[in-house]
Amino acid sequence: DLDDQLHVPNDLRVFALSEALLRGYSVKELHALTRIDNWFLCKLERIIKINKFLETLKNPADLKQMAMRTSKLYGFSDRQIARLIKSDEKSIRKKRKEMGIVPCVKQIDTLAAEFPARTNYLYMTYGGLENDVPQPDLKQGEESGVVVLGCGAYRIGSSCE
């Protein structure tokens, strides 16, 4: 039962929350069942609304720049977007790049701005407008690459020091 899955705190409950929102549960109902803060539930609700919107699109041509940018800001992968609009990942990636929607490289300031930070703690985001790290000067037709080594998403308790 979905209500039981929502009531019991565990590492899989976020999937039950998503399913509940897809089924039409309100943030108020979910808060009453889970005691999870409304702020978090509203953030998850916004992701589900974007998910539902993408499902209404019939093909990649219907995916406009604002919808693409919003989807990327909220963490949707090209593969997820493709699946939702019944397209393929390669087509979505091509369209996104043609729209100029690419991630930028940001640097974590591990020194809290007390001193200039020259660390290699970098991450990529669609939530920025410019890179924190200078990009190499390339000649016409050349491409550059970046290798990102890491263990995945940051989690509560993880640290970058």
PDB file of C-alpha atoms in Angstrom, residues 20-79:
ATOM      1  CA  ALA A  20       2.075   9.708  -4.691  1.00  0.00           C
ATOM      2  CA  LEU A  21       2.534  13.073  -6.400  1.00  0.00           C
ATOM      3  CA  LEU A  22       2.014  11.447  -9.798  1.00  0.00           C
ATOM      4  CA  ARG A  23      -1.226   9.956  -8.449  1.00  0.00           C
ATOM      5  CA  GLY A  24      -2.420  13.376  -7.303  1.00  0.00           C
ATOM      6  CA  TYR A  25      -1.594  13.473  -3.593  1.00  0.00           C
ATOM      7  CA  SER A  26      -1.229  17.058  -2.364  1.00  0.00           C
ATOM      8  CA  VAL A  27       1.767  18.425  -0.487  1.00  0.00           C
ATOM      9  CA  LYS A  28      -0.526  18.891   2.512  1.00  0.00           C
ATOM     10  CA  GLU A  29      -1.575  15.213   2.427  1.00  0.00           C
ATOM     11  CA  LEU A  30       2.029  14.062   2.062  1.00  0.00           C
ATOM     12  CA  HIS A  31       3.151  16.239   4.955  1.00  0.00           C
ATOM     13  CA  ALA A  32       0.415  14.748   7.159  1.00  0.00           C
ATOM     14  CA  LEU A  33       1.486  11.201   6.218  1.00  0.00           C
ATOM     15  CA  THR A  34       5.247  11.679   6.376  1.00  0.00           C
ATOM     16  CA  ARG A  35       5.962  14.756   8.518  1.00  0.00           C
ATOM     17  CA  ILE A  36       8.483  15.743   5.824  1.00  0.00           C
ATOM     18  CA  ASP A  37       9.013  19.491   5.604  1.00  0.00           C
ATOM     19  CA  ASN A  38       6.731  21.264   3.119  1.00  0.00           C
ATOM     20  CA  TRP A  39       9.723  23.003   1.523  1.00  0.00           C
ATOM     21  CA  PHE A  40      11.172  19.674   0.386  1.00  0.00           C
ATOM     22  CA  LEU A  41       7.776  18.346  -0.697  1.00  0.00           C
ATOM     23  CA  CYS A  42       7.152  21.473  -2.798  1.00  0.00           C
ATOM     24  CA  LYS A  43      10.525  21.017  -4.523  1.00  0.00           C
ATOM     25  CA  LEU A  44       9.650  17.423  -5.347  1.00  0.00           C
ATOM     26  CA  GLU A  45       6.188  18.481  -6.512  1.00  0.00           C
ATOM     27  CA  ARG A  46       7.780  20.919  -8.973  1.00  0.00           C
ATOM     28  CA  ILE A  47       9.898  18.116 -10.456  1.00  0.00           C
ATOM     29  CA  ILE A  48       6.769  15.971 -10.879  1.00  0.00           C
ATOM     30  CA  LYS A  49       4.959  18.867 -12.609  1.00  0.00           C
ATOM     31  CA  ILE A  50       7.837  19.197 -15.073  1.00  0.00           C
ATOM     32  CA  ASN A  51       7.726  15.428 -15.598  1.00  0.00           C
ATOM     33  CA  LYS A  52       3.986  15.588 -16.369  1.00  0.00           C
ATOM     34  CA  PHE A  53       4.483  18.550 -18.725  1.00  0.00           C
ATOM     35  CA  LEU A  54       7.189  16.741 -20.669  1.00  0.00           C
ATOM     36  CA  GLU A  55       4.875  13.742 -21.072  1.00  0.00           C
ATOM     37  CA  THR A  56       2.363  16.000 -22.874  1.00  0.00           C
ATOM     38  CA  LEU A  57       4.854  16.836 -25.632  1.00  0.00           C
ATOM     39  CA  LYS A  58       4.420  14.812 -28.783  1.00  0.00           C
ATOM     40  CA  ASN A  59       7.897  15.166 -30.310  1.00  0.00           C
ATOM     41  CA  PRO A  60      11.229  16.983 -29.885  1.00  0.00           C
ATOM     42  CA  ALA A  61      10.028  19.922 -32.011  1.00  0.00           C
ATOM     43  CA  ASP A  62       7.509  20.730 -29.257  1.00  0.00           C
ATOM     44  CA  LEU A  63      10.317  21.083 -26.713  1.00  0.00           C
ATOM     45  CA  LYS A  64      11.035  24.823 -26.550  1.00  0.00           C
ATOM     46  CA  GLN A  65      14.116  26.452 -25.059  1.00  0.00           C
ATOM     47  CA  MET A  66      12.496  27.485 -21.767  1.00  0.00           C
ATOM     48  CA  ALA A  67      11.152  23.971 -21.150  1.00  0.00           C
ATOM     49  CA  MET A  68      14.533  22.440 -21.995  1.00  0.00           C
ATOM     50  CA  ARG A  69      16.399  24.848 -19.710  1.00  0.00           C
ATOM     51  CA  THR A  70      13.934  24.342 -16.856  1.00  0.00           C
ATOM     52  CA  SER A  71      14.134  20.561 -17.231  1.00  0.00           C
ATOM     53  CA  LYS A  72      17.930  20.658 -17.066  1.00  0.00           C
ATOM     54  CA  LEU A  73      17.911  23.035 -14.073  1.00  0.00           C
ATOM     55  CA  TYR A  74      15.687  20.586 -12.213  1.00  0.00           C
ATOM     56  CA  GLY A  75      18.025  17.687 -12.928  1.00  0.00           C
ATOM     57  CA  PHE A  76      16.415  15.868 -15.842  1.00  0.00           C
ATOM     58  CA  SER A  77      18.940  14.008 -17.975  1.00  0.00           C
ATOM     59  CA  ASP A  78      18.757  14.034 -21.759  1.00  0.00           C
ATOM     60  CA  ARG A  79      17.768  10.361 -21.531  1.00  0.00           C
TER      61      ARG A  79
END
